[in-house]
PDB file of C-alpha atoms in Angstrom:
ATOM      1  CA  MET M   1     293.908  74.881  81.158  1.00  0.00           C
ATOM      2  CA  LYS M   2     292.761  75.932  84.785  1.00  0.00           C
ATOM      3  CA  LYS M   3     294.679  74.549  87.289  1.00  0.00           C
ATOM      4  CA  PHE M   4     292.747  72.411  90.499  1.00  0.00           C
ATOM      5  CA  ALA M   5     293.094  73.746  94.034  1.00  0.00           C
ATOM      6  CA  PHE M   6     293.797  71.451  96.963  1.00  0.00           C
ATOM      7  CA  PHE M   7     292.356  73.023  99.820  1.00  0.00           C
ATOM      8  CA  LEU M   8     293.627  70.812 102.795  1.00  0.00           C
ATOM      9  CA  GLN M   9     293.207  71.051 106.954  1.00  0.00           C
ATOM     10  CA  ASN M  10     293.837  68.271 109.177  1.00  0.00           C
ATOM     11  CA  ASN M  11     296.507  68.074 112.395  1.00  0.00           C
ATOM     12  CA  LEU M  12     298.318  64.799 110.956  1.00  0.00           C
ATOM     13  CA  ILE M  13     300.417  67.026 108.725  1.00  0.00           C
ATOM     14  CA  GLY M  14     303.231  63.675 108.017  1.00  0.00           C
ATOM     15  CA  LYS M  15     300.607  60.975 107.506  1.00  0.00           C
ATOM     16  CA  MET M  16     297.957  63.150 105.604  1.00  0.00           C
ATOM     17  CA  THR M  17     298.164  66.602 104.376  1.00  0.00           C
ATOM     18  CA  ALA M  18     301.634  67.292 103.440  1.00  0.00           C
ATOM     19  CA  PRO M  19     302.211  64.518 100.930  1.00  0.00           C
ATOM     20  CA  ILE M  20     299.080  65.675  99.039  1.00  0.00           C
ATOM     21  CA  ALA M  21     301.199  69.179  99.377  1.00  0.00           C
ATOM     22  CA  GLN M  22     304.158  68.385  97.870  1.00  0.00           C
ATOM     23  CA  TYR M  23     301.982  66.869  95.420  1.00  0.00           C
ATOM     24  CA  ALA M  24     300.060  68.977  93.809  1.00  0.00           C
ATOM     25  CA  LEU M  25     303.859  71.025  94.122  1.00  0.00           C
ATOM     26  CA  GLN M  26     305.492  68.703  92.139  1.00  0.00           C
ATOM     27  CA  THR M  27     302.342  69.118  89.486  1.00  0.00           C
ATOM     28  CA  GLY M  28     302.145  72.986  89.219  1.00  0.00           C
ATOM     29  CA  HIS M  29     298.475  72.856  91.383  1.00  0.00           C
ATOM     30  CA  THR M  30     297.602  75.503  93.898  1.00  0.00           C
ATOM     31  CA  VAL M  31     298.102  74.685  97.651  1.00  0.00           C
ATOM     32  CA  ILE M  32     295.641  75.906 100.631  1.00  0.00           C
ATOM     33  CA  ASP M  33     296.507  75.263 103.822  1.00  0.00           C
ATOM     34  CA  ARG M  34     294.423  76.345 106.297  1.00  0.00           C
ATOM     35  CA  SER M  35     295.168  73.737 109.258  1.00  0.00           C
ATOM     36  CA  CYS M  36     296.016  76.549 112.112  1.00  0.00           C
ATOM     37  CA  THR M  37     292.757  78.300 110.757  1.00  0.00           C
ATOM     38  CA  GLN M  38     290.069  78.395 113.533  1.00  0.00           C
ATOM     39  CA  ASP M  39     286.277  79.016 112.905  1.00  0.00           C
ATOM     40  CA  LEU M  40     286.867  77.736 109.404  1.00  0.00           C
ATOM     41  CA  ASP M  41     284.771  79.726 106.896  1.00  0.00           C
ATOM     42  CA  ILE M  42     285.906  78.113 103.605  1.00  0.00           C
ATOM     43  CA  MET M  43     284.063  80.357 100.584  1.00  0.00           C
ATOM     44  CA  ALA M  44     285.801  83.167 102.886  1.00  0.00           C
ATOM     45  CA  CYS M  45     289.886  81.061 102.307  1.00  0.00           C
ATOM     46  CA  ASP M  46     289.997  82.781  98.515  1.00  0.00           C
ATOM     47  CA  ASP M  47     287.942  86.085  96.428  1.00  0.00           C
ATOM     48  CA  ASP M  48     288.275  83.688  93.935  1.00  0.00           C
ATOM     49  CA  TRP M  49     286.583  80.040  93.557  1.00  0.00           C
ATOM     50  CA  TRP M  50     286.350  80.203  90.302  1.00  0.00           C
ATOM     51  CA  ARG M  51     289.320  80.639  88.799  1.00  0.00           C
ATOM     52  CA  TYR M  52     289.956  76.194  89.511  1.00  0.00           C
ATOM     53  CA  ALA M  53     289.494  73.763  87.929  1.00  0.00           C
ATOM     54  CA  ALA M  54     287.708  72.677  90.725  1.00  0.00           C
ATOM     55  CA  VAL M  55     288.776  72.893  94.263  1.00  0.00           C
ATOM     56  CA  ILE M  56     289.905  69.597  95.457  1.00  0.00           C
ATOM     57  CA  PRO M  57     289.389  69.417 100.118  1.00  0.00           C
ATOM     58  CA  TYR M  58     291.681  67.026 102.156  1.00  0.00           C
ATOM     59  CA  GLY M  59     291.916  65.979 105.655  1.00  0.00           C
ATOM     60  CA  SER M  60     289.823  65.757 108.682  1.00  0.00           C
ATOM     61  CA  SER M  61     286.377  64.148 107.810  1.00  0.00           C
ATOM     62  CA  GLU M  62     284.732  68.003 109.361  1.00  0.00           C
ATOM     63  CA  LEU M  63     287.020  69.102 106.739  1.00  0.00           C
ATOM     64  CA  LEU M  64     285.348  67.775 104.615  1.00  0.00           C
ATOM     65  CA  ARG M  65     281.608  67.780 106.206  1.00  0.00           C
ATOM     66  CA  LYS M  66     281.962  72.040 105.974  1.00  0.00           C
ATOM     67  CA  PHE M  67     283.615  71.189 102.788  1.00  0.00           C
ATOM     68  CA  MET M  68     280.753  69.367 101.090  1.00  0.00           C
ATOM     69  CA  LYS M  69     278.241  72.819 101.996  1.00  0.00           C
ATOM     70  CA  THR M  70     279.713  74.768  99.957  1.00  0.00           C
ATOM     71  CA  PRO M  71     278.989  75.203  95.473  1.00  0.00           C
ATOM     72  CA  LEU M  72     282.582  74.315  95.534  1.00  0.00           C
ATOM     73  CA  SER M  73     281.946  70.425  95.864  1.00  0.00           C
ATOM     74  CA  ALA M  74     279.332  69.840  93.937  1.00  0.00           C
ATOM     75  CA  HIS M  75     282.582  66.868  91.200  1.00  0.00           C
ATOM     76  CA  ILE M  76     282.713  64.839  94.719  1.00  0.00           C
ATOM     77  CA  VAL M  77     279.342  62.654  94.159  1.00  0.00           C
ATOM     78  CA  GLN M  78     279.497  60.111  96.655  1.00  0.00           C
ATOM     79  CA  ASP M  79     276.596  57.603  98.201  1.00  0.00           C
ATOM     80  CA  GLU M  80     276.289  58.378 101.102  1.00  0.00           C
ATOM     81  CA  ASN M  81     274.268  55.385 102.064  1.00  0.00           C
ATOM     82  CA  GLY M  82     276.580  53.267 100.472  1.00  0.00           C
ATOM     83  CA  LEU M  83     279.407  54.125 103.228  1.00  0.00           C
ATOM     84  CA  SER M  84     277.039  52.879 106.268  1.00  0.00           C
ATOM     85  CA  THR M  85     277.792  49.467 107.447  1.00  0.00           C
ATOM     86  CA  LYS M  86     275.049  48.554 106.897  1.00  0.00           C
ATOM     87  CA  THR M  87     274.335  48.110 102.807  1.00  0.00           C
ATOM     88  CA  TRP M  88     277.858  47.327 102.116  1.00  0.00           C
ATOM     89  CA  MET M  89     276.938  44.290 104.584  1.00  0.00           C
ATOM     90  CA  GLN M  90     274.419  43.804 102.226  1.00  0.00           C
ATOM     91  CA  LYS M  91     276.044  43.501  99.841  1.00  0.00           C
ATOM     92  CA  PHE M  92     279.488  41.956  99.848  1.00  0.00           C
ATOM     93  CA  GLY M  93     277.783  39.259 102.509  1.00  0.00           C
ATOM     94  CA  ASN M  94     280.211  36.847 103.723  1.00  0.00           C
ATOM     95  CA  LEU M  95     282.462  38.068 102.199  1.00  0.00           C
ATOM     96  CA  ALA M  96     282.829  41.196 104.456  1.00  0.00           C
ATOM     97  CA  LEU M  97     285.078  40.046 108.373  1.00  0.00           C
ATOM     98  CA  ASN M  98     281.913  40.947 110.043  1.00  0.00           C
ATOM     99  CA  HIS M  99     279.220  39.613 108.559  1.00  0.00           C
ATOM    100  CA  GLY M 100     276.428  38.351 110.504  1.00  0.00           C
ATOM    101  CA  GLY M 101     276.065  40.897 113.210  1.00  0.00           C
ATOM    102  CA  LEU M 102     273.794  42.461 114.229  1.00  0.00           C
ATOM    103  CA  VAL M 103     272.459  45.987 114.600  1.00  0.00           C
ATOM    104  CA  MET M 104     271.503  47.757 118.337  1.00  0.00           C
ATOM    105  CA  PRO M 105     271.168  50.791 120.029  1.00  0.00           C
ATOM    106  CA  ALA M 106     274.482  51.849 121.422  1.00  0.00           C
ATOM    107  CA  LYS M 107     272.928  51.235 125.565  1.00  0.00           C
ATOM    108  CA  ASP M 108     271.933  47.461 124.812  1.00  0.00           C
ATOM    109  CA  VAL M 109     275.927  46.580 123.532  1.00  0.00           C
ATOM    110  CA  LEU M 110     277.122  46.637 127.504  1.00  0.00           C
ATOM    111  CA  ALA M 111     275.109  44.122 127.691  1.00  0.00           C
ATOM    112  CA  HIS M 112     275.415  41.767 125.014  1.00  0.00           C
ATOM    113  CA  LEU M 113     278.886  41.353 125.743  1.00  0.00           C
ATOM    114  CA  GLN M 114     278.317  40.971 129.060  1.00  0.00           C
ATOM    115  CA  SER M 115     276.297  37.810 127.774  1.00  0.00           C
ATOM    116  CA  GLN M 116     277.939  36.710 125.174  1.00  0.00           C
ATOM    117  CA  GLY M 117     281.985  37.586 125.146  1.00  0.00           C
ATOM    118  CA  GLN M 118     284.049  40.446 122.950  1.00  0.00           C
ATOM    119  CA  ALA M 119     282.941  41.207 119.844  1.00  0.00           C
ATOM    120  CA  HIS M 120     283.594  43.602 117.770  1.00  0.00           C
ATOM    121  CA  VAL M 121     282.005  47.133 117.977  1.00  0.00           C
ATOM    122  CA  ARG M 122     281.169  49.958 114.590  1.00  0.00           C
ATOM    123  CA  PRO M 123     279.069  53.211 113.711  1.00  0.00           C
ATOM    124  CA  THR M 124     276.709  51.976 111.347  1.00  0.00           C
ATOM    125  CA  SER M 125     277.136  55.876 109.195  1.00  0.00           C
ATOM    126  CA  GLU M 126     278.522  58.095 111.407  1.00  0.00           C
ATOM    127  CA  HIS M 127     281.863  56.910 111.308  1.00  0.00           C
ATOM    128  CA  LYS M 128     283.703  58.972 113.361  1.00  0.00           C
ATOM    129  CA  ALA M 129     281.382  58.181 116.641  1.00  0.00           C
ATOM    130  CA  LEU M 130     283.277  55.704 117.996  1.00  0.00           C
ATOM    131  CA  VAL M 131     286.634  54.068 117.416  1.00  0.00           C
ATOM    132  CA  ALA M 132     285.213  50.976 115.407  1.00  0.00           C
ATOM    133  CA  THR M 133     287.397  47.672 117.059  1.00  0.00           C
ATOM    134  CA  VAL M 134     286.800  44.163 119.301  1.00  0.00           C
ATOM    135  CA  PHE M 135     285.798  44.626 122.746  1.00  0.00           C
ATOM    136  CA  ASP M 136     284.341  43.055 125.623  1.00  0.00           C
ATOM    137  CA  ALA M 137     282.905  44.901 128.263  1.00  0.00           C
ATOM    138  CA  ASP M 138     284.853  46.843 130.729  1.00  0.00           C
ATOM    139  CA  THR M 139     285.910  47.805 127.656  1.00  0.00           C
ATOM    140  CA  TRP M 140     284.009  49.359 126.094  1.00  0.00           C
ATOM    141  CA  ASP M 141     281.819  50.891 129.132  1.00  0.00           C
ATOM    142  CA  GLU M 142     285.089  52.794 129.301  1.00  0.00           C
ATOM    143  CA  HIS M 143     285.036  53.570 125.987  1.00  0.00           C
ATOM    144  CA  SER M 144     282.059  54.236 125.634  1.00  0.00           C
ATOM    145  CA  ARG M 145     282.119  56.810 128.053  1.00  0.00           C
ATOM    146  CA  GLU M 146     285.119  59.068 127.216  1.00  0.00           C
ATOM    147  CA  ALA M 147     283.861  58.920 124.126  1.00  0.00           C
ATOM    148  CA  ARG M 148     280.761  60.103 124.797  1.00  0.00           C
ATOM    149  CA  VAL M 149     279.010  57.791 123.241  1.00  0.00           C
ATOM    150  CA  ARG M 150     275.280  58.633 122.545  1.00  0.00           C
ATOM    151  CA  GLU M 151     273.173  55.294 123.505  1.00  0.00           C
ATOM    152  CA  ASP M 152     270.867  55.361 120.761  1.00  0.00           C
ATOM    153  CA  LEU M 153     273.586  55.795 117.773  1.00  0.00           C
ATOM    154  CA  SER M 154     273.020  52.559 116.360  1.00  0.00           C
ATOM    155  CA  VAL M 155     276.351  50.179 116.326  1.00  0.00           C
ATOM    156  CA  PHE M 156     277.150  47.047 113.776  1.00  0.00           C
ATOM    157  CA  VAL M 157     277.698  44.510 116.862  1.00  0.00           C
ATOM    158  CA  SER M 158     279.871  41.016 115.706  1.00  0.00           C
ATOM    159  CA  LYS M 159     281.684  37.619 116.362  1.00  0.00           C
ATOM    160  CA  ALA M 160     285.986  39.276 117.034  1.00  0.00           C
ATOM    161  CA  LYS M 161     287.582  37.958 114.615  1.00  0.00           C
ATOM    162  CA  THR M 162     291.637  36.376 113.728  1.00  0.00           C
ATOM    163  CA  ILE M 163     293.357  38.796 110.597  1.00  0.00           C
ATOM    164  CA  GLU M 164     296.744  37.669 110.555  1.00  0.00           C
ATOM    165  CA  ARG M 165     297.013  41.302 107.944  1.00  0.00           C
ATOM    166  CA  GLU M 166     295.477  44.254 107.321  1.00  0.00           C
ATOM    167  CA  TYR M 167     295.332  46.348 103.444  1.00  0.00           C
ATOM    168  CA  ARG M 168     295.195  49.970 102.447  1.00  0.00           C
ATOM    169  CA  CYS M 169     293.737  50.456  98.867  1.00  0.00           C
ATOM    170  CA  TRP M 170     292.948  52.985  96.694  1.00  0.00           C
ATOM    171  CA  VAL M 171     289.869  52.775  94.325  1.00  0.00           C
ATOM    172  CA  ILE M 172     289.473  54.613  91.406  1.00  0.00           C
ATOM    173  CA  ASP M 173     286.913  54.362  88.997  1.00  0.00           C
ATOM    174  CA  GLY M 174     286.485  50.666  90.079  1.00  0.00           C
ATOM    175  CA  GLN M 175     289.349  50.132  89.445  1.00  0.00           C
ATOM    176  CA  VAL M 176     292.469  49.706  93.064  1.00  0.00           C
ATOM    177  CA  ILE M 177     295.201  51.972  92.161  1.00  0.00           C
ATOM    178  CA  GLU M 178     297.079  51.007  94.670  1.00  0.00           C
ATOM    179  CA  VAL M 179     297.693  49.098  98.144  1.00  0.00           C
ATOM    180  CA  SER M 180     299.445  49.449 101.104  1.00  0.00           C
ATOM    181  CA  GLN M 181     299.603  46.862 104.007  1.00  0.00           C
ATOM    182  CA  TYR M 182     300.051  48.748 107.188  1.00  0.00           C
ATOM    183  CA  VAL M 183     299.040  46.128 109.799  1.00  0.00           C
ATOM    184  CA  VAL M 184     300.095  42.116 110.730  1.00  0.00           C
ATOM    185  CA  ASP M 185     299.567  40.028 113.148  1.00  0.00           C
ATOM    186  CA  GLN M 186     298.198  43.388 115.332  1.00  0.00           C
ATOM    187  CA  HIS M 187     300.925  45.579 114.917  1.00  0.00           C
ATOM    188  CA  LEU M 188     301.481  47.923 112.569  1.00  0.00           C
ATOM    189  CA  VAL M 189     303.581  47.157 109.644  1.00  0.00           C
ATOM    190  CA  ILE M 190     303.288  49.522 106.975  1.00  0.00           C
ATOM    191  CA  ALA M 191     304.420  48.064 103.544  1.00  0.00           C
ATOM    192  CA  LEU M 192     303.886  48.655 100.073  1.00  0.00           C
ATOM    193  CA  VAL M 193     302.125  45.963  98.308  1.00  0.00           C
ATOM    194  CA  ASP M 194     303.344  44.551  94.747  1.00  0.00           C
ATOM    195  CA  ASP M 195     301.981  41.352  95.577  1.00  0.00           C
ATOM    196  CA  PRO M 196     300.116  40.116  92.920  1.00  0.00           C
ATOM    197  CA  ALA M 197     298.024  37.372  94.580  1.00  0.00           C
ATOM    198  CA  VAL M 198     296.554  41.023  97.142  1.00  0.00           C
ATOM    199  CA  ILE M 199     296.431  42.937  94.357  1.00  0.00           C
ATOM    200  CA  GLN M 200     293.573  41.132  92.445  1.00  0.00           C
ATOM    201  CA  ALA M 201     291.638  39.548  95.831  1.00  0.00           C
ATOM    202  CA  ALA M 202     291.939  43.835  96.663  1.00  0.00           C
ATOM    203  CA  GLN M 203     289.986  43.711  93.145  1.00  0.00           C
ATOM    204  CA  ALA M 204     287.910  41.421  93.702  1.00  0.00           C
ATOM    205  CA  LEU M 205     285.913  43.248  96.382  1.00  0.00           C
ATOM    206  CA  ALA M 206     285.985  45.837  94.429  1.00  0.00           C
ATOM    207  CA  ASN M 207     283.883  44.119  91.948  1.00  0.00           C
ATOM    208  CA  VAL M 208     281.317  43.550  93.844  1.00  0.00           C
ATOM    209  CA  TYR M 209     280.286  47.700  94.997  1.00  0.00           C
ATOM    210  CA  VAL M 210     282.493  50.487  96.009  1.00  0.00           C
ATOM    211  CA  PRO M 211     280.029  54.114  96.579  1.00  0.00           C
ATOM    212  CA  SER M 212     281.713  56.618  94.149  1.00  0.00           C
ATOM    213  CA  HIS M 213     284.045  56.378  91.821  1.00  0.00           C
ATOM    214  CA  ALA M 214     287.250  57.411  94.420  1.00  0.00           C
ATOM    215  CA  VAL M 215     287.142  55.681  97.811  1.00  0.00           C
ATOM    216  CA  VAL M 216     289.799  54.716  99.774  1.00  0.00           C
ATOM    217  CA  MET M 217     288.924  50.156 100.957  1.00  0.00           C
ATOM    218  CA  ASP M 218     290.167  48.273 103.905  1.00  0.00           C
ATOM    219  CA  MET M 219     290.790  44.179 103.400  1.00  0.00           C
ATOM    220  CA  ALA M 220     292.299  41.483 106.143  1.00  0.00           C
ATOM    221  CA  ARG M 221     294.277  38.371 105.136  1.00  0.00           C
ATOM    222  CA  THR M 222     291.935  35.596 107.250  1.00  0.00           C
ATOM    223  CA  SER M 223     292.859  31.599 107.450  1.00  0.00           C
ATOM    224  CA  GLU M 224     289.361  31.859 105.267  1.00  0.00           C
ATOM    225  CA  GLY M 225     290.631  34.253 102.579  1.00  0.00           C
ATOM    226  CA  PHE M 226     290.961  37.693 101.825  1.00  0.00           C
ATOM    227  CA  LYS M 227     287.700  40.298 103.253  1.00  0.00           C
ATOM    228  CA  PHE M 228     286.442  43.006 103.268  1.00  0.00           C
ATOM    229  CA  LEU M 229     286.344  45.825 105.718  1.00  0.00           C
ATOM    230  CA  GLU M 230     285.390  48.621 105.459  1.00  0.00           C
ATOM    231  CA  PHE M 231     285.188  51.845 103.182  1.00  0.00           C
ATOM    232  CA  ASN M 232     287.360  54.813 103.832  1.00  0.00           C
ATOM    233  CA  ARG M 233     286.344  58.753 102.558  1.00  0.00           C
ATOM    234  CA  PHE M 234     288.613  59.594  99.762  1.00  0.00           C
ATOM    235  CA  HIS M 235     289.408  62.791 101.265  1.00  0.00           C
ATOM    236  CA  CYS M 236     290.369  61.543 104.672  1.00  0.00           C
ATOM    237  CA  SER M 237     292.612  58.762 104.637  1.00  0.00           C
ATOM    238  CA  GLY M 238     295.637  58.236 105.590  1.00  0.00           C
ATOM    239  CA  TRP M 239     298.987  56.891 102.766  1.00  0.00           C
ATOM    240  CA  TYR M 240     300.418  54.432 105.348  1.00  0.00           C
ATOM    241  CA  ALA M 241     303.164  53.548 102.333  1.00  0.00           C
ATOM    242  CA  ALA M 242     300.819  54.120  99.277  1.00  0.00           C
ATOM    243  CA  ARG M 243     302.527  56.301  96.121  1.00  0.00           C
ATOM    244  CA  VAL M 244     300.493  59.880  96.276  1.00  0.00           C
ATOM    245  CA  ASP M 245     301.577  60.334  93.053  1.00  0.00           C
ATOM    246  CA  ARG M 246     300.153  57.430  91.711  1.00  0.00           C
ATOM    247  CA  VAL M 247     296.719  57.719  93.431  1.00  0.00           C
ATOM    248  CA  MET M 248     296.402  61.623  93.219  1.00  0.00           C
ATOM    249  CA  ASP M 249     297.479  61.145  88.698  1.00  0.00           C
ATOM    250  CA  ALA M 250     294.929  58.045  88.742  1.00  0.00           C
ATOM    251  CA  TYR M 251     292.317  61.236  91.140  1.00  0.00           C
ATOM    252  CA  LEU M 252     293.023  63.798  88.872  1.00  0.00           C
ATOM    253  CA  THR M 253     292.469  62.034  85.953  1.00  0.00           C
ATOM    254  CA  SER M 254     289.161  60.693  86.586  1.00  0.00           C
ATOM    255  CA  LEU M 255     288.140  63.621  87.949  1.00  0.00           C
ATOM    256  CA  GLY M 256     289.645  65.403  84.964  1.00  0.00           C
ATOM    257  CA  LYS M 257     287.036  63.171  81.981  1.00  0.00           C
ATOM    258  CA  GLN M 258     284.541  64.120  84.799  1.00  0.00           C
ATOM    259  CA  LEU M 259     284.924  67.665  83.834  1.00  0.00           C
ATOM    260  CA  ASP M 260     285.564  67.477  79.864  1.00  0.00           C
ATOM    261  CA  MET M 261     288.535  68.451  80.265  1.00  0.00           C
ATOM    262  CA  LYS M 262     291.742  67.311  77.895  1.00  0.00           C
ATOM    263  CA  PRO M 263     294.888  65.341  80.397  1.00  0.00           C
ATOM    264  CA  PRO M 264     297.841  67.188  80.086  1.00  0.00           C
ATOM    265  CA  ALA M 265     300.566  65.676  78.428  1.00  0.00           C
ATOM    266  CA  LYS M 266     303.079  63.245  80.932  1.00  0.00           C
ATOM    267  CA  ASP M 267     304.317  65.020  83.818  1.00  0.00           C
ATOM    268  CA  ALA M 268     303.802  68.056  82.043  1.00  0.00           C
ATOM    269  CA  GLY M 269     304.326  70.444  84.707  1.00  0.00           C
ATOM    270  CA  ARG M 270     306.117  68.291  87.245  1.00  0.00           C
ATOM    271  CA  HIS M 271     309.214  69.243  88.786  1.00  0.00           C
ATOM    272  CA  ASP M 272     310.733  68.881  92.780  1.00  0.00           C
ATOM    273  CA  CYS M 273     309.529  70.019  95.217  1.00  0.00           C
ATOM    274  CA  THR M 274     311.660  68.332  98.075  1.00  0.00           C
ATOM    275  CA  ASN M 275     312.224  72.310 100.458  1.00  0.00           C
ATOM    276  CA  ALA M 276     309.268  72.796 102.847  1.00  0.00           C
ATOM    277  CA  ASN M 277     310.074  77.006 102.622  1.00  0.00           C
ATOM    278  CA  ASP M 278     309.670  76.514  99.251  1.00  0.00           C
ATOM    279  CA  MET M 279     305.740  74.275  99.411  1.00  0.00           C
ATOM    280  CA  GLY M 280     304.349  78.143  98.697  1.00  0.00           C
ATOM    281  CA  CYS M 281     300.769  76.855 101.120  1.00  0.00           C
ATOM    282  CA  SER M 282     298.280  80.452 101.211  1.00  0.00           C
ATOM    283  CA  GLN M 283     297.919  80.977 105.250  1.00  0.00           C
TER     284      GLN M 283
END
């Protein structure tokens, strides 16, 4: 049976790509790590891509953007419009934390904050164009200058809400596979979640809408209950306390069905690979 290849590039190696490399090597798949490569030409990184069942990118948004322009991306089906704030705000309604906001060009945000006070600001679709968070007039003015936010960038501005806890949820084929807590009372507190109430709340939100067969969903606990925060691309998300093997086993099973592959025997080819020097990554 053909194996998968994992194509990695990111400067947050410990948080993002190292766990994927470890998983791939433990399960007998190929790792191609181009984290140190400048002027990346993906198709030139291997002379026979078609010997793999599929090539799975993981790392930066820029890597995924480039990857999606290659013929290797045919197995990645995602609704780009589904990731936009406008789309999921309509789907979730008041189940979304920041429902009831306004869409406006970035050039109008400062005046809005000066007249209305602090608010949450996020891009409507260009996810990395600015940091999605709560701003007042001064912090927005500083951030928009530092990030060189375009005046015509479409943003979604909503009332600031108090969040008790934040969770990251991995959703494969509509099912919540794993949940990790990452914030408690605005402080970074990372922990694996096994509370059935939290997992059920995440599943209830996933049942409303997901934009692709594999996606990462952030969720908040508030005084009004659990609320949807945002979607993140599966191939570009940090792991926090998630069990990478559990998530990736589910992802590869789903991808195998999509590619009409027979599933491997349980733990087939899995071996211990704890020494970083044994990772065998292509450079």
